[in-house]
Short mmCIF file of C-alpha atoms in Angstrom, two decimals:
data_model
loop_
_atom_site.label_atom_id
_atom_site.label_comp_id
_atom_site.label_asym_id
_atom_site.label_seq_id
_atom_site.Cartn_x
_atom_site.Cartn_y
_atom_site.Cartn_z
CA UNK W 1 6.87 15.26 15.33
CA UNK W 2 5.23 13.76 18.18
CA UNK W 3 1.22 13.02 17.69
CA UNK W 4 -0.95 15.44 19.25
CA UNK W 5 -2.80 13.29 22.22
CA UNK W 6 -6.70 12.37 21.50
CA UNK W 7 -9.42 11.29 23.61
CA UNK W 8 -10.42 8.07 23.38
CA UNK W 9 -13.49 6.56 25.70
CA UNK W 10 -11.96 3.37 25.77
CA UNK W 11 -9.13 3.17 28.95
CA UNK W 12 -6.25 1.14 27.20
CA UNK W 13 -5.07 0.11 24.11
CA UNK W 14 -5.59 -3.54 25.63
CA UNK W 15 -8.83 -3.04 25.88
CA UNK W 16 -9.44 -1.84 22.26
CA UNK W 17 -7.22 -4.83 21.07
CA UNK W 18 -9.70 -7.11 23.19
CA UNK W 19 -12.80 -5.21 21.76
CA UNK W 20 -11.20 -6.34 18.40
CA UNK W 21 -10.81 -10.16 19.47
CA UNK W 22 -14.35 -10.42 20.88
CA UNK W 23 -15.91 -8.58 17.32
CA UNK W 24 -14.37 -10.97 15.57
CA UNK W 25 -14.37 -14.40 17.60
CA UNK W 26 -17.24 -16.10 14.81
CA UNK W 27 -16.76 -19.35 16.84
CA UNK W 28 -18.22 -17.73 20.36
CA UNK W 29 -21.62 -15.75 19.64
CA UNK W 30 -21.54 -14.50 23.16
CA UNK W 31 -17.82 -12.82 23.09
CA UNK W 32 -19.03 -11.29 19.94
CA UNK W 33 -22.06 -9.65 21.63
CA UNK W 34 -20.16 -9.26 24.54
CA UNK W 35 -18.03 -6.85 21.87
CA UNK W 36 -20.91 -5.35 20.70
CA UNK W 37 -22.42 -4.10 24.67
CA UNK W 38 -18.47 -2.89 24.88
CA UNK W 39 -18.55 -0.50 22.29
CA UNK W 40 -22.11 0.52 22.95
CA UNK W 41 -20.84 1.59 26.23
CA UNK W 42 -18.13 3.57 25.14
CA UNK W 43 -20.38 5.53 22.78
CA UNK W 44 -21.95 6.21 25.74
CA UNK W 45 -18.87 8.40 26.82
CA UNK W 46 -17.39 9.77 24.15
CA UNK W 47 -17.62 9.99 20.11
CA UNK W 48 -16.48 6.36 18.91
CA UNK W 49 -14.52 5.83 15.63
CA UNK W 50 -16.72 5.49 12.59
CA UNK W 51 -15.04 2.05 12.00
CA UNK W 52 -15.41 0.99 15.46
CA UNK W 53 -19.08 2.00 15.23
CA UNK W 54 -19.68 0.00 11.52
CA UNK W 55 -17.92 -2.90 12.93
CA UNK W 56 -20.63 -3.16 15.99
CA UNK W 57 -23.18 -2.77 14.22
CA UNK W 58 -22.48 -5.07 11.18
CA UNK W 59 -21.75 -7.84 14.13
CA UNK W 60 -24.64 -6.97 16.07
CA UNK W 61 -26.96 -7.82 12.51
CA UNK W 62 -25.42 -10.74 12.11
CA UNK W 63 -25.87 -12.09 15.49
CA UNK W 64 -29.67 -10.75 15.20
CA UNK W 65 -30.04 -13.29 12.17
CA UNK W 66 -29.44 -16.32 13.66
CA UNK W 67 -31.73 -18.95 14.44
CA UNK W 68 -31.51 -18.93 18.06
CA UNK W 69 -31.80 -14.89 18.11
CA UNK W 70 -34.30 -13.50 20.99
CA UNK W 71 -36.90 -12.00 20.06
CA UNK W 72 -36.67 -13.84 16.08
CA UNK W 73 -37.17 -10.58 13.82
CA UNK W 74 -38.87 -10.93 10.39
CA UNK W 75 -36.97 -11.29 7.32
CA UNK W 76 -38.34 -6.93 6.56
CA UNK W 77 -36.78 -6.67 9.94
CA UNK W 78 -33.36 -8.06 8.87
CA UNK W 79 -33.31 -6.50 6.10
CA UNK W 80 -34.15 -3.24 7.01
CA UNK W 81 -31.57 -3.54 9.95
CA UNK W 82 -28.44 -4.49 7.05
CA UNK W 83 -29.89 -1.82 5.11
CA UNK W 84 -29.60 1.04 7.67
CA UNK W 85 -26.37 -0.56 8.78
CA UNK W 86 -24.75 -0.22 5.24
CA UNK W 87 -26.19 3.50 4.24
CA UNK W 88 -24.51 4.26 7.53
CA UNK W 89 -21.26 2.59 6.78
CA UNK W 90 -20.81 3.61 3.36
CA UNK W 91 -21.71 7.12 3.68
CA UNK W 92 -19.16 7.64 6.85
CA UNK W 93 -16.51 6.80 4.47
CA UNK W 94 -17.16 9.18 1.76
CA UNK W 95 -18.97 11.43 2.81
CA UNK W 96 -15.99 13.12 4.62
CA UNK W 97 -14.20 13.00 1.17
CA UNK W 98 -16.11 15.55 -0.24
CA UNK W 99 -14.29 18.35 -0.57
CA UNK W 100 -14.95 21.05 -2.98
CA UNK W 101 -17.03 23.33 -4.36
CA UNK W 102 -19.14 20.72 -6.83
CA UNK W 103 -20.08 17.46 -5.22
CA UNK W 104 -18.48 14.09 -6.44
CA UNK W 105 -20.43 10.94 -7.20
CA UNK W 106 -20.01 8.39 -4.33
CA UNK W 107 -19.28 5.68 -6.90
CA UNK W 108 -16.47 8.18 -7.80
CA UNK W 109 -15.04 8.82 -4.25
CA UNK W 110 -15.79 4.46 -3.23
CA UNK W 111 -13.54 3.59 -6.03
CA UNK W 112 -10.51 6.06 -5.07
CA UNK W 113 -10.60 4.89 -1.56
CA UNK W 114 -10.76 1.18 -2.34
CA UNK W 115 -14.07 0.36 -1.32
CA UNK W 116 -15.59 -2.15 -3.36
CA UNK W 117 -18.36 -0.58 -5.63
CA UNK W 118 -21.10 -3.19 -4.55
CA UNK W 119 -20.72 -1.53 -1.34
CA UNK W 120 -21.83 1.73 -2.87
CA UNK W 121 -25.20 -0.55 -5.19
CA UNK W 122 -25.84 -2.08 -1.60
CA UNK W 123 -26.46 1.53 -0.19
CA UNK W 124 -27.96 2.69 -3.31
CA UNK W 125 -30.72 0.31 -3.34
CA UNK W 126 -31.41 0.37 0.63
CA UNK W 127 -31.74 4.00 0.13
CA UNK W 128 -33.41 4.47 -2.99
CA UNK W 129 -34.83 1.08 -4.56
CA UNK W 130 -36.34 -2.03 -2.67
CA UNK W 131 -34.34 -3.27 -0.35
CA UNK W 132 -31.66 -5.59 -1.03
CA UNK W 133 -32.17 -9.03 -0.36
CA UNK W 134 -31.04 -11.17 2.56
CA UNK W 135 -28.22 -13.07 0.44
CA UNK W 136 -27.40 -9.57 -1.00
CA UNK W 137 -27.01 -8.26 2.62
CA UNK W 138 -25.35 -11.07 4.40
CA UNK W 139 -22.35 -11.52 2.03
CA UNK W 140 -21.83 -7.49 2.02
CA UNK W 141 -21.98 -7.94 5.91
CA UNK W 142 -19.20 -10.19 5.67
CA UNK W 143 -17.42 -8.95 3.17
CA UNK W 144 -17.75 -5.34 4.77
CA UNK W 145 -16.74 -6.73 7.97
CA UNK W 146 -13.28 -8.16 6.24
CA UNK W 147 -12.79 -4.86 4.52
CA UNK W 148 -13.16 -3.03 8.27
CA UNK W 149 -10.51 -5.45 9.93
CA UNK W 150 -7.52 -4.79 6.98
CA UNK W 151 -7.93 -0.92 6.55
CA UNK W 152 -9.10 0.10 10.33
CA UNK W 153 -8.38 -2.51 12.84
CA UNK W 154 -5.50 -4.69 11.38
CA UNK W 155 -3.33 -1.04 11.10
CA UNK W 156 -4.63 -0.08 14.61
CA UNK W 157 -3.61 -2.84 16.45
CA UNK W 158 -0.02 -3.00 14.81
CA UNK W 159 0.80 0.46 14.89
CA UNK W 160 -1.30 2.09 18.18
CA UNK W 161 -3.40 4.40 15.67
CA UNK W 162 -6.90 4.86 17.16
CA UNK W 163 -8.73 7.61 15.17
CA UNK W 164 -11.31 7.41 12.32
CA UNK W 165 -8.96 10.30 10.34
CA UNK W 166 -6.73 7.49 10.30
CA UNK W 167 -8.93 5.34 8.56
CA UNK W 168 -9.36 7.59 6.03
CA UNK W 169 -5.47 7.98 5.25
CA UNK W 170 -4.98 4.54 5.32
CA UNK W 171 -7.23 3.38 2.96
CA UNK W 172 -5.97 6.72 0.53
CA UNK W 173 -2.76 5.55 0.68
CA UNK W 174 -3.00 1.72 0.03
CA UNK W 175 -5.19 2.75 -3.11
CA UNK W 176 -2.70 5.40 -4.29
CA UNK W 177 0.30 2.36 -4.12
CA UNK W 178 1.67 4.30 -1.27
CA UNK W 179 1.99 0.86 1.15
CA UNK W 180 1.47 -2.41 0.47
CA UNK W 181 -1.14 -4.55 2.04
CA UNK W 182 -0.69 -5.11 5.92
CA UNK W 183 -0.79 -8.32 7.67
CA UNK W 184 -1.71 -8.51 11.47
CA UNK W 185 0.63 -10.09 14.03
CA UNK W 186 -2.02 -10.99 16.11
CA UNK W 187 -2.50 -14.66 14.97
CA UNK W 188 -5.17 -14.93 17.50
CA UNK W 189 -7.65 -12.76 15.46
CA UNK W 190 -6.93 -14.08 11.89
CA UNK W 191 -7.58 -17.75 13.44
CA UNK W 192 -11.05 -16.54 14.07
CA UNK W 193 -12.05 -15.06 10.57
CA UNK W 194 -13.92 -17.27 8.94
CA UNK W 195 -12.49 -19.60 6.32
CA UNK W 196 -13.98 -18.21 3.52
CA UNK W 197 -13.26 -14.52 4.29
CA UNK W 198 -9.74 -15.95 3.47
CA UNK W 199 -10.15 -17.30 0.00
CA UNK W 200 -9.10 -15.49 -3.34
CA UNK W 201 -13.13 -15.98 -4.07
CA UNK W 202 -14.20 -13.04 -1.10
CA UNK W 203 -10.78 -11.87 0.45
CA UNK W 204 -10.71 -8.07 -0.62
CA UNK W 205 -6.85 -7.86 -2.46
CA UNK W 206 -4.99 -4.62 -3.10
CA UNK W 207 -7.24 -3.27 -5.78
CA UNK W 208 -10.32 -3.62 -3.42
CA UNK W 209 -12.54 -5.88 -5.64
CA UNK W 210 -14.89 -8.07 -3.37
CA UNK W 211 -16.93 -11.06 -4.82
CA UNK W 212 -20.68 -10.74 -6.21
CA UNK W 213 -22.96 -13.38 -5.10
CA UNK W 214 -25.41 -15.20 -7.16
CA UNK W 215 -28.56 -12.86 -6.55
CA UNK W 216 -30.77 -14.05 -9.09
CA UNK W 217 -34.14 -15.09 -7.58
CA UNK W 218 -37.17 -16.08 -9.54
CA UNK W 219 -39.72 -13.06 -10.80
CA UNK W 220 -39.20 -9.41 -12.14
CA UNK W 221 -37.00 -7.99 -9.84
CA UNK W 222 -35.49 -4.64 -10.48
CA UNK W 223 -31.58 -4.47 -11.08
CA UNK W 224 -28.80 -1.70 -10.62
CA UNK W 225 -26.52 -0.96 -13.11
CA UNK W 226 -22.84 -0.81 -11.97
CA UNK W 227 -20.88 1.91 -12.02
CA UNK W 228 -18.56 0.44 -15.02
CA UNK W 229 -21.70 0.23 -16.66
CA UNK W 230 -21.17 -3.06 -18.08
CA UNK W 231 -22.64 -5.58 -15.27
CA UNK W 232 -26.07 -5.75 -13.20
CA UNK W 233 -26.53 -6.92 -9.94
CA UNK W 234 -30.09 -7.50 -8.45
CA UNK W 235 -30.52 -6.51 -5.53
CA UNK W 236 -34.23 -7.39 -4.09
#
């Protein structure tokens, strides 16, 4: 059955595949803002994928934390700008999985959908606790971003699927077993991760575990418990 047409604000799918390139070009700052302005203007005419949205805005805090950022923002500024960026991120994805009359626990919903459970402290502490540290927020970034490319953009790209309902059913189905893990033909983009997104220590694998970092810091800093209950993670 042919797929009903949608109404996208971008004009091609060349464009969105060049959108993609410039988000994720980590050795040219200035094609990754250059992404960022891109899909600020199509927001500006028309409602733009959650994923498409996350992935902006992730890139647009990490290019805000570097050194030779204009006007230099404080480290309460960073983090508050992560913070907001993850609540935002993590509650796009579940939030449309509630369904029913009782409400499920986000760790609950994260974990069926293959989102990594940090993901879900990360937004738990910005919202609720102090806010998570800059280490905390950078590797999530990162890690977040990663996560983004293999269940939105990576299936996009291949298979001309453009809709945030299709990130949700791709990320049900690769947790349910239903397909195995894709791999983008577009060597050009996978060149321009960073090398240690692609290491067993941070690249997300089927089960959608992502690596902790070290967040100890010195002093009494308040923790959250994971959901398994059996590790703690500070946060602040």
């Amino acid at each position: 059955m042919p797929r009903i047409p949608r109404i996208v604000p971008w004009t091609s799918h060349k464009e969105f595949q060049a959108v993609c390139q410039w988000l994720y070009d980590t050795d040219h700052p200035n094609q990754r803002e250059l992404g960022v302005k891109r899909v600020r203007a199509w927001s500006s005419r028309g409602r733009v994928p959650h994923a498409v949205d996350c992935t902006a805005s992730f890139v647009e805090a990490l290019l805000r934390d570097r050194l030779a950022a204009r006007p230099r923002l404080s480290q309460h500024e960073l983090r508050s700008m992560y913070s907001m960026t993850f609540v935002r991120f993590v509650n796009g994805i579940v939030d449309p999985a509630q369904q029913g009359a009782f409400a499920q626990s986000v760790a609950g919903i994260a974990e069926r959908m293959n989102l990594p459970l940090w993901f879900v402290e990360l937004r738990h502490a910005s919202t609720h606790e102090q806010l998570p540290s800059l280490q905390a927020l950078r590797s999530g970034c990162e890690q977040a971003l990663q996560w983004l490319y293999d269940n939105y953009w990576a299936l996009s790209l291949r298979n001309g699927i453009e809709d945030s309902d299709d990130l949700q059913k791709a990320v049900s189905e690769r947790s349910g077993g239903m397909q195995p893990p894709f791999t983008h033909p577009l060597a050009f983009i996978r060149s321009r991760l960073k090398k240690s997104w692609l290491t067993p220590s941070t690249r997300f694998r089927s089960q959608g575990k992502a690596s902790r970092p070290n967040l100890r810091q010195a002093g009494p800093r308040p923790g959250i418990s994971s959901p398994q209950g059996t590790r703690r993670c500070r946060l602040s």
